[in-house]
Coordinates of C-alpha atoms in Angstrom, one line a residue:
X1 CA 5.5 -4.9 -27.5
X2 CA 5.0 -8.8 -27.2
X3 CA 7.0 -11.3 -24.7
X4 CA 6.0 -14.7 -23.6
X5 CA 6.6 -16.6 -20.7
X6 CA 7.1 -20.5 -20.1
X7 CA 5.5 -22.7 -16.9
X8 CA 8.0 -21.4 -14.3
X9 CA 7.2 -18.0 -15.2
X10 CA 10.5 -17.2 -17.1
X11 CA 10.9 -14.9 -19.8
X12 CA 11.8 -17.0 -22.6
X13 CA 10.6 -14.1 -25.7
X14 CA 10.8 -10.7 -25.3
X15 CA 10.3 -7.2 -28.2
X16 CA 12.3 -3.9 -26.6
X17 CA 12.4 -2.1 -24.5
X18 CA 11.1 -4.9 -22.3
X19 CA 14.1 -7.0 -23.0
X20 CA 16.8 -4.4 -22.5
X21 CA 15.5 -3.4 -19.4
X22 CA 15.2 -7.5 -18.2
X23 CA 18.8 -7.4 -19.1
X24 CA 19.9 -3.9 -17.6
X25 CA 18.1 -5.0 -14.2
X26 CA 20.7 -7.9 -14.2
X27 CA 18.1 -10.8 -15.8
X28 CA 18.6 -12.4 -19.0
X29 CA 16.1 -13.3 -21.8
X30 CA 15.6 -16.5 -21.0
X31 CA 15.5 -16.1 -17.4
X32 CA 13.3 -15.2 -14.3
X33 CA 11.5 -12.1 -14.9
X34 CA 13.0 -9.1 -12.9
X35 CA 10.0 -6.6 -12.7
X36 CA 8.2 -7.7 -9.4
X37 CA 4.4 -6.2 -10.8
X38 CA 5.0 -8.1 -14.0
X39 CA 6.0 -11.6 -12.3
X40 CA 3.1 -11.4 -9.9
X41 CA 0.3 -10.5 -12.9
X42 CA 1.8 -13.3 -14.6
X43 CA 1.9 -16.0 -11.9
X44 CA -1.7 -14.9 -11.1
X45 CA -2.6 -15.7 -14.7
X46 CA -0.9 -19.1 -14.7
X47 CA -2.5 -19.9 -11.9
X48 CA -6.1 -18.8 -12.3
X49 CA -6.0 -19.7 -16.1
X50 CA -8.1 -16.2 -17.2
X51 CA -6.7 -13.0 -18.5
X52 CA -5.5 -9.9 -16.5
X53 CA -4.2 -6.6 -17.0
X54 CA -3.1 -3.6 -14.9
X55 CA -0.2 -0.6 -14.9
X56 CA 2.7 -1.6 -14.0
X57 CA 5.6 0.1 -12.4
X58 CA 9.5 -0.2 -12.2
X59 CA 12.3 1.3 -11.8
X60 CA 15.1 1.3 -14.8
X61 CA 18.5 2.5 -14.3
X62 CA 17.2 5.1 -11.4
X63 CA 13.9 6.1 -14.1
X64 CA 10.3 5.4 -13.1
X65 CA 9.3 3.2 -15.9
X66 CA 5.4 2.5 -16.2
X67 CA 3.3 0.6 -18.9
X68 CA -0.2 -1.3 -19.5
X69 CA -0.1 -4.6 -19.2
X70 CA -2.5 -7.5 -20.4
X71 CA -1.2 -11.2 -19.8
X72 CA -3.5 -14.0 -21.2
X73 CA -2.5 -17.6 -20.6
X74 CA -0.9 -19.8 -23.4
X75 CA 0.2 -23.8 -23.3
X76 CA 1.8 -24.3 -20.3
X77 CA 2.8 -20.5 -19.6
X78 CA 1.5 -17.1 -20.8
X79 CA 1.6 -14.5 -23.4
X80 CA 2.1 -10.3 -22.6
X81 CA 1.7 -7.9 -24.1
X82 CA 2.9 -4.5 -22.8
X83 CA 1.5 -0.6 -23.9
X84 CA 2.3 3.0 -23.5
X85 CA 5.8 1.8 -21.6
X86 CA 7.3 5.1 -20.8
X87 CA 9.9 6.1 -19.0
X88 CA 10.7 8.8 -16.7
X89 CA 13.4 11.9 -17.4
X90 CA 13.7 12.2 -13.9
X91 CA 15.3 10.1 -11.1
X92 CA 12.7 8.1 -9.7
X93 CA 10.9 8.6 -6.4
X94 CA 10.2 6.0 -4.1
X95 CA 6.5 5.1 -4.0
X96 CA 4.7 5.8 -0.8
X97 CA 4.2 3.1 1.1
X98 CA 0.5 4.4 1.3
X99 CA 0.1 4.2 -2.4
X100 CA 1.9 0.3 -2.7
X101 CA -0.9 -0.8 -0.3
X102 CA -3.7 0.3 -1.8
X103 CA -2.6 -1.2 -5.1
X104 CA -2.9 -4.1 -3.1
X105 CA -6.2 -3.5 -1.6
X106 CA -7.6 -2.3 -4.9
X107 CA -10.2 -5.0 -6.2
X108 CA -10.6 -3.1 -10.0
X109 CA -8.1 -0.7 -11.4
X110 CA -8.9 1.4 -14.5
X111 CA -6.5 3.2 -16.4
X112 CA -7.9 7.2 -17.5
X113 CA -6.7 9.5 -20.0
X114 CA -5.8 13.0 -19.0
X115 CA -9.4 13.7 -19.3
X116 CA -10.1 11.1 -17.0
X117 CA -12.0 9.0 -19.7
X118 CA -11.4 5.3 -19.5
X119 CA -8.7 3.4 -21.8
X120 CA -8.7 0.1 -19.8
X121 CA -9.7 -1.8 -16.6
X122 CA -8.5 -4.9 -14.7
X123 CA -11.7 -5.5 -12.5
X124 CA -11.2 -8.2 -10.0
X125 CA -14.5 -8.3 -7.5
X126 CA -17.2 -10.5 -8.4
X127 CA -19.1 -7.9 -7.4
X128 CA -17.9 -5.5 -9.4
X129 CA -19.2 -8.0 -12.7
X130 CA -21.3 -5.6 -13.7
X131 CA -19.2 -2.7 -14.0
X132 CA -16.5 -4.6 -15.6
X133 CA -18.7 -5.2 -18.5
X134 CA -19.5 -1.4 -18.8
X135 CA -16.1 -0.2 -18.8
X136 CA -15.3 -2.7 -21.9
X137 CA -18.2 -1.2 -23.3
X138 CA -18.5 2.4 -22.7
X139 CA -14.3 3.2 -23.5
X140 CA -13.8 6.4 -24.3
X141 CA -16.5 7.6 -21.6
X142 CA -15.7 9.4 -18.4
X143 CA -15.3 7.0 -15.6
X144 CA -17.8 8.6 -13.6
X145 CA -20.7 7.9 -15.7
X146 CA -20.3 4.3 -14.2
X147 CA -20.6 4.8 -10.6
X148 CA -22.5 7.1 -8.3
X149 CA -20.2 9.5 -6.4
X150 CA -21.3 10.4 -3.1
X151 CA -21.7 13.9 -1.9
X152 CA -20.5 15.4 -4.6
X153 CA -22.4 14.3 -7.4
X154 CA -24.7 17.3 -7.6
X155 CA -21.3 19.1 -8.8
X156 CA -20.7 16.7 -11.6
X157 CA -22.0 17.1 -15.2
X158 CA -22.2 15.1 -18.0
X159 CA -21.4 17.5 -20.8
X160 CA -18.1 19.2 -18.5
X161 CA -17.3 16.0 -17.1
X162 CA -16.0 15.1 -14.3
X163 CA -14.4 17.3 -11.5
X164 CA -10.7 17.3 -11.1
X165 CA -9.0 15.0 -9.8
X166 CA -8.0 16.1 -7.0
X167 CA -11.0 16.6 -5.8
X168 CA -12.5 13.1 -6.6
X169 CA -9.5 11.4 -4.9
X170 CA -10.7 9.6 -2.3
X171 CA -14.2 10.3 -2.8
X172 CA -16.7 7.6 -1.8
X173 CA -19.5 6.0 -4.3
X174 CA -20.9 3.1 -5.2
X175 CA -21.8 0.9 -8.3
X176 CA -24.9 -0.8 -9.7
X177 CA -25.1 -4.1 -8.2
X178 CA -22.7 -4.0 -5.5
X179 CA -23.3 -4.1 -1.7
X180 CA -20.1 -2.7 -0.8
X181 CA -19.2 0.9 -0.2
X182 CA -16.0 2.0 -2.4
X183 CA -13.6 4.7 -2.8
X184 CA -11.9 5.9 -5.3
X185 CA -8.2 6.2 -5.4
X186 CA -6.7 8.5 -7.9
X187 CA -2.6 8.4 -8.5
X188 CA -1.5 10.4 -11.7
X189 CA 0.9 8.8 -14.0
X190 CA 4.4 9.0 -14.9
X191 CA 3.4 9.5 -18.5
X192 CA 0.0 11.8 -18.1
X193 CA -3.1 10.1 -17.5
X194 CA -3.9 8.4 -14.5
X195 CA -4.6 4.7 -12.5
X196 CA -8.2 4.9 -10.7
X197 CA -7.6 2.4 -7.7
X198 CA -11.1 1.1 -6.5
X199 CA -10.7 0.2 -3.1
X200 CA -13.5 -1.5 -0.8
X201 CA -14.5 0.2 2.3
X202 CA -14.7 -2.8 4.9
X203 CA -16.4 -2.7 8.3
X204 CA -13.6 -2.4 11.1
X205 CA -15.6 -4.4 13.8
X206 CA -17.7 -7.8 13.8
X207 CA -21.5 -8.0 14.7
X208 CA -21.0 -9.6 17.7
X209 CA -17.4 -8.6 19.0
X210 CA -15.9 -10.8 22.2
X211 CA -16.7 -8.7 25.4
X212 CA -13.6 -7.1 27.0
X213 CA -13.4 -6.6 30.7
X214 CA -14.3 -3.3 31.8
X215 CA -11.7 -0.9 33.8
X216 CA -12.3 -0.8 37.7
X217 CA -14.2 3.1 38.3
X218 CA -11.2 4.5 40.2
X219 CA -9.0 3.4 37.1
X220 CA -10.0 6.3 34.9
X221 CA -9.0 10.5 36.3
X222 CA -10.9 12.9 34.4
X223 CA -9.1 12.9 31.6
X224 CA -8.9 9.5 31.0
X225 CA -12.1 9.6 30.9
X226 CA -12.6 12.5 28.3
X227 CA -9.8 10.7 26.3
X228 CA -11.8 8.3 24.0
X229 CA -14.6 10.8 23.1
X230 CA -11.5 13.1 22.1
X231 CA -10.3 10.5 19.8
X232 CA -13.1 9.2 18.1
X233 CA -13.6 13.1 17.3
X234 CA -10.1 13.2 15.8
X235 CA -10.3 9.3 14.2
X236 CA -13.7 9.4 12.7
X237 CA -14.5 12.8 12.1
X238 CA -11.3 15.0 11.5
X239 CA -9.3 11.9 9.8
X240 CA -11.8 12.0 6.7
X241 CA -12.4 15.8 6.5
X242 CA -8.9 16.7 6.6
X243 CA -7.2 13.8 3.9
X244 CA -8.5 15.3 1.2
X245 CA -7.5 19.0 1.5
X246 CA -3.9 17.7 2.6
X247 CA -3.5 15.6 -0.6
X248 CA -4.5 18.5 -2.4
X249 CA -1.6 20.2 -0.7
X250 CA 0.5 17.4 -1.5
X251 CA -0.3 17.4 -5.0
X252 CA 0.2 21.2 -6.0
X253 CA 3.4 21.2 -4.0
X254 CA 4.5 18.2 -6.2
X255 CA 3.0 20.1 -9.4
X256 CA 5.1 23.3 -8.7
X257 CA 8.1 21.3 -7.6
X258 CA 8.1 19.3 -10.8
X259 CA 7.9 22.5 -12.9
X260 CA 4.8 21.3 -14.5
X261 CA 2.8 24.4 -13.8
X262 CA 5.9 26.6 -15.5
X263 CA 9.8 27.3 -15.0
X264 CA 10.5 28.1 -11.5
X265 CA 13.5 29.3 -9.6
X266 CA 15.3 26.2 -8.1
X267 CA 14.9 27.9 -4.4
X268 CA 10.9 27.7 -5.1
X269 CA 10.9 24.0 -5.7
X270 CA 13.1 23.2 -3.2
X271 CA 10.9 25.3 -0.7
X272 CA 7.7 23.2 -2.6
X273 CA 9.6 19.8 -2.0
X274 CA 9.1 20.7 1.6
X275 CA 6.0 21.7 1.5
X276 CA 5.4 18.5 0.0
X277 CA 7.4 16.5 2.2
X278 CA 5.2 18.1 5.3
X279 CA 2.3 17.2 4.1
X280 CA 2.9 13.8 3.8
X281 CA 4.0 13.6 7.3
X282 CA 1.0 14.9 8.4
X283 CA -0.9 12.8 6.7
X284 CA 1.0 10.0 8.0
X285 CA 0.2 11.3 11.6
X286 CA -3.6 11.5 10.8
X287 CA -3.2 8.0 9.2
X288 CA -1.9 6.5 12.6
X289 CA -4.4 8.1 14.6
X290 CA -7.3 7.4 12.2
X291 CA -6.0 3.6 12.9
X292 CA -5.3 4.3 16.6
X293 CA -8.9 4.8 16.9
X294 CA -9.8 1.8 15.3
X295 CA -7.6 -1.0 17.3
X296 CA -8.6 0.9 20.9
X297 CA -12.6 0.9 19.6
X298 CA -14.4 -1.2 21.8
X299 CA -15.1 -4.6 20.3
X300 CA -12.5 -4.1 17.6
X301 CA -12.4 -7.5 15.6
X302 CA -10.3 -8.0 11.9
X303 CA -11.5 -9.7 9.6
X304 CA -10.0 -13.4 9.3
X305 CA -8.7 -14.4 6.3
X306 CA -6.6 -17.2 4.5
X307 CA -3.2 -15.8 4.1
X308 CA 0.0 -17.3 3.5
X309 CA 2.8 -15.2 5.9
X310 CA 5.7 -15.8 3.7
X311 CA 4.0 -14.0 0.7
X312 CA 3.2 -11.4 3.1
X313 CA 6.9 -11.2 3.6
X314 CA 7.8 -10.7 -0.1
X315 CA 5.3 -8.3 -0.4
X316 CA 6.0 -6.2 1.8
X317 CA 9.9 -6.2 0.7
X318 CA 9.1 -5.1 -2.6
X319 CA 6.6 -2.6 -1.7
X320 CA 9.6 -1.2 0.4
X321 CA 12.9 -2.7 -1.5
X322 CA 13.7 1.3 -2.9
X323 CA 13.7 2.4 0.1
X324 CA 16.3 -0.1 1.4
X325 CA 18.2 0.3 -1.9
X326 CA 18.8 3.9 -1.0
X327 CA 20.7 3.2 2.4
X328 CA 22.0 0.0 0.7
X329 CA 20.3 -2.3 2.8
X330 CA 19.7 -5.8 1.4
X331 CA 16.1 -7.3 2.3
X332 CA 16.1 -11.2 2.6
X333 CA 12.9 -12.4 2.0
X334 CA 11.7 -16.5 1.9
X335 CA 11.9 -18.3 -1.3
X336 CA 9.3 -17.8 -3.7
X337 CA 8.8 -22.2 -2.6
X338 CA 7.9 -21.4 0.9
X339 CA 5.0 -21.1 2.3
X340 CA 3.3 -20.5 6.3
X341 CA -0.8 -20.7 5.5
X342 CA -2.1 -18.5 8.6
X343 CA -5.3 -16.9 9.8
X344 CA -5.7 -12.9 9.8
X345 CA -6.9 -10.0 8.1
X346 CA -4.5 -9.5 5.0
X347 CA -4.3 -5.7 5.1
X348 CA -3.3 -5.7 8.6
X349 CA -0.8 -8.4 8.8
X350 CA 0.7 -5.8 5.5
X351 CA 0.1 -3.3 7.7
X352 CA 2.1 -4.5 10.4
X353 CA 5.1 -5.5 8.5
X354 CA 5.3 -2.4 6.3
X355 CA 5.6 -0.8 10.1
X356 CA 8.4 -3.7 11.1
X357 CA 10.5 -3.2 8.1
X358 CA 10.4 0.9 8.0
X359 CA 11.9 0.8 11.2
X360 CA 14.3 -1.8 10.2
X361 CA 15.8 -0.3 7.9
X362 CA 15.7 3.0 9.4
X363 CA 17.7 2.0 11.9
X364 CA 19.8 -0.4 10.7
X365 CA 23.6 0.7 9.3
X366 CA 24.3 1.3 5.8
X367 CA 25.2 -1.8 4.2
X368 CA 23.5 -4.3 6.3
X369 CA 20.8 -7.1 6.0
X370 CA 17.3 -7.2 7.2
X371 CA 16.1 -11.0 7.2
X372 CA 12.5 -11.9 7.0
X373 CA 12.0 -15.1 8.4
X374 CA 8.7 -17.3 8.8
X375 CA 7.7 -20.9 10.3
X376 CA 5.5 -22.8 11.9
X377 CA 5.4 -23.8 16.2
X378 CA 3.6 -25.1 19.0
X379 CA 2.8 -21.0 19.6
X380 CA 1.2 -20.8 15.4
X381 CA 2.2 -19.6 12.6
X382 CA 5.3 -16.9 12.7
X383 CA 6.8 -14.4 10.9
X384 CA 9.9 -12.3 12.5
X385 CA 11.8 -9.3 11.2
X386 CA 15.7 -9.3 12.5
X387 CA 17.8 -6.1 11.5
X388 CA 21.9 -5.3 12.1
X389 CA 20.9 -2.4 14.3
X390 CA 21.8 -1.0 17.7
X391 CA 19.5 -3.3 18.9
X392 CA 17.8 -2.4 22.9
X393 CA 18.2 -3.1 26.3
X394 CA 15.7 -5.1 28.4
X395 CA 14.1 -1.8 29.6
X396 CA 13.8 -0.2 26.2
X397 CA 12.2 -3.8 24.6
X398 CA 9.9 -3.5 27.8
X399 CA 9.1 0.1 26.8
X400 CA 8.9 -0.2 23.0
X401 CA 5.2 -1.4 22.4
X402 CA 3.8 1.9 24.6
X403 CA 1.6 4.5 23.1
X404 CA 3.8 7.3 21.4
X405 CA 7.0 5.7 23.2
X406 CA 9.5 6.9 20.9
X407 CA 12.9 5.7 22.9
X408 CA 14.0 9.2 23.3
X409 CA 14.3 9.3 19.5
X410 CA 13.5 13.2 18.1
X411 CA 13.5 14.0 14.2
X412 CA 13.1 11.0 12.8
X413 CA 9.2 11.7 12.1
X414 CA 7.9 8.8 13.8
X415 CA 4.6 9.6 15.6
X416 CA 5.6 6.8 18.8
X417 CA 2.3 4.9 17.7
X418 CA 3.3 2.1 14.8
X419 CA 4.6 -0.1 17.2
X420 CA 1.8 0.2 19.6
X421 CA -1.2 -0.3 16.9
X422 CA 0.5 -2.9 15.3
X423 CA 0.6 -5.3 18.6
X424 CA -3.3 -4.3 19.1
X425 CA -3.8 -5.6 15.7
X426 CA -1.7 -8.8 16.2
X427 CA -4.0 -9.7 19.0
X428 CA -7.0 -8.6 17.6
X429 CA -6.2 -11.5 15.4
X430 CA -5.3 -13.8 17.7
X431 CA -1.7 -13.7 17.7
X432 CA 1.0 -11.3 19.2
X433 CA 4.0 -9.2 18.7
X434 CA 7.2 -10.1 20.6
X435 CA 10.7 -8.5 20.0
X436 CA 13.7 -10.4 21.5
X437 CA 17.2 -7.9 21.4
X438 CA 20.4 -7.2 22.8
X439 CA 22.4 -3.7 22.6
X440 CA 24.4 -4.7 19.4
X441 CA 23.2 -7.4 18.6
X442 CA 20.0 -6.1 16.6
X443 CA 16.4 -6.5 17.2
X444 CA 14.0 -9.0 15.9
X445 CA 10.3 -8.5 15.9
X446 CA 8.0 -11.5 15.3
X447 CA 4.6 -11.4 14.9
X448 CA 2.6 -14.9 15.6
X449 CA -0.9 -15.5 14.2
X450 CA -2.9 -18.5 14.1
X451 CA -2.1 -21.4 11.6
X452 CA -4.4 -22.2 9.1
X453 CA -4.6 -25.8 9.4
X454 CA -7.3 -26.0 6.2
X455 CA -4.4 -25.2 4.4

């Protein structure tokens, strides 16, 4: 299907389905386009002036809708076109918050077959040139032919293939030409096939980090001392060994629960949903002390970049926007005009907020607003989260930003450390987390960063 779009990136054309479902989710053809992956591919081709493509995703009436799209720029606006849209028979899930991030992170993706042979690729890394050009070339051909897959490539054949999936997921490797160390993200699709994320792996700490004062001797008992050589076991060691054999886990619990492997009794898949929903806590757990590691590492330094905080902020809405839908919580986000230039380490500062509005709306009431608010002081550049919640008392907002402080708070799955890593990381970057609250009155968590006055 074709559509084209005009210079303020409104949907002026539009073939079905695309235009029923711009006018289901409560647009109009002409009008602003309402899919949030579509409106940012486009506004990245207007603005760049060079082709892109990538899946998209979307939600439609409850329905996971996905498709292929490739936007190329024409006159003053652009022209898409949109394949292998299909749409879901069951209700949609929410996407992990995991899985939004790396989309974000992901510097090529490449759309596979059920065979895991390449269809198409959106390659963004200049570094990644080279590969780009043999992906357009070699369509048709297993992805793996392209790259060098650590570790296991003396598993992999060229007549059989490659392995399953779920075994390369997450699997390191590298590609002709690049410096960089990648991994390979592998995330099965609604309508069979699947979306091969290429994420970078970047260092965690600087060549010549700022020296931090060391702890008096009698500071540290025993096991204090014991502590960091315990972690680094669990961060850098265990972390890595044990994500791939849990998303396995995940994955066949999602296979049987879906009924994809055969019919099964509805007790079974309920019992595999929570199988399912386990290991994705776990891995959550291993995920925050993987980064727990990271931000207590000595030396421990982000990498600056140019960011602009309030499209941080709408990010990170509509990465979690289903998940406020479902408690019917409304996310106010800046408008698409405003922008706070800042200095810091994009994934983080996504990282933090992700953390900031999860708890926002999980402890906000039903039917209440969560505001995302950014500016510009004499402290730097801001960016605050403020919910409807219970809100806390002076001793609890003194408390809240301790390791695995979780308020009293049991099964509600939190691991006690979001809060904790996420200030580390704010002043790793030069900034800090606050929160300023009162018991009913809410909470509001702002994060401050340095401005980017290149900007």
């Amino acid at each position: 299907m074709r559509a084209r779009t005009d210079g303020a990136d409104h949907l002026v054309a539009a073939d079905e389905p695309l235009a029923g479902f711009q006018i289901r989710a409560g647009g109009a053809v002409p009008g602003a386009i309402v899919m949030p992956a579509l409106l940012s591919l486009v506004r990245r081709v207007r603005r760049t002036g060079q082709s892109a493509s990538r899946a998209i995703q979307s939600v439609d009436e409850g329905r996971s809708v996905a498709a292929w799209a490739l936007v190329t720029p024409e006159g003053d606006g652009t022209a898409i076109e949109l394949s292998q849209w299909h749409q879901s028979e069951e209700a949609a899930a929410e996407t992990p918050v995991s899985e939004a991030l790396l989309r974000h992170l992901a510097e090529a993706e490449i759309l596979l077959d059920d065979a895991q042979r390449v269809i198409a690729a959106n390659v963004r890394a200049g570094d990644l040139a080279g590969l780009a050009a043999a992906l357009e070339a070699g369509r048709g051909r297993y992805w793996t032919e392209f790259v060098r897959i650590e570790r296991v490539s003396d598993l992999m054949t060229t007549r059989q293939g490659p392995l399953h999936w779920r075994l390369l997921d997450d699997a390191p490797f590298s590609v002709l030409g690049s410096p960089r160390s990648w991994r390979a993200r592998i995330i099965p699709r609604v309508q069979g096939g699947f979306t091969l994320l290429a994420v970078p792996e970047t260092a965690e700490t600087l060549p010549e980090p700022t020296p931090k004062p060391t702890p008096a001797p009698d500071a540290a008992t025993n096991a204090g001392a014991s502590e960091p050589g315990w972690s680094r076991l669990l961060g850098r060691e265990l972390a890595p060994a044990l994500r791939q054999p849990i998303t396995r886990i995940i994955a066949n619990a999602e296979t049987i629960r879906t009924r994809l492997a055969g019919p099964l009794a509805e007790e079974y898949a309920g019992y595999a949903r929570d199988i399912a929903d386990a290991g994705r806590h776990l891995m959550s757990l291993i995920e925050d002390l993987a980064d727990l590691e990271a931000v207590e590492a000595p030396g421990f330094a982000p990498a600056p970049d140019r960011i602009d905080l309030a499209d941080c902020a709408r990010r990170a809405a509509g990465i979690l926007s289903v998940r406020a839908q479902e408690r019917g919580i409304t996310l106010r986000t800046p408008g698409e005009t405003a922008h706070v230039p800042a200095i810091g380490e994009f994934r983080r500062v996504l990282q933090v907020l992700l953390n900031l509005v999860t708890n926002a709306i999980r402890y906000s009431p039903e039917g209440s607003v969560v505001r995302l608010e950014t500016g510009e002081d004499a402290r730097g550049a801001w960016i605050a989260v403020q919910d409807e919640g219970q809100g806390l008392d002076a001793e609890q907002a003194e408390r809240v930003f301790n390791k695995f402080e979780r308020l009293g708070r049991s099964g509600d799955g939190g691991s006690g450390l979001g809060l904790y890593i996420s200030r580390h990381l704010a002043q790793a970057m030069g900034g800090d987390l606050v929160v300023t609250s009162a018991p009913g009155e809410g909470a509001r968590f702002e994060l401050t960063l340095p401005p980017d006055r290149g900007a």
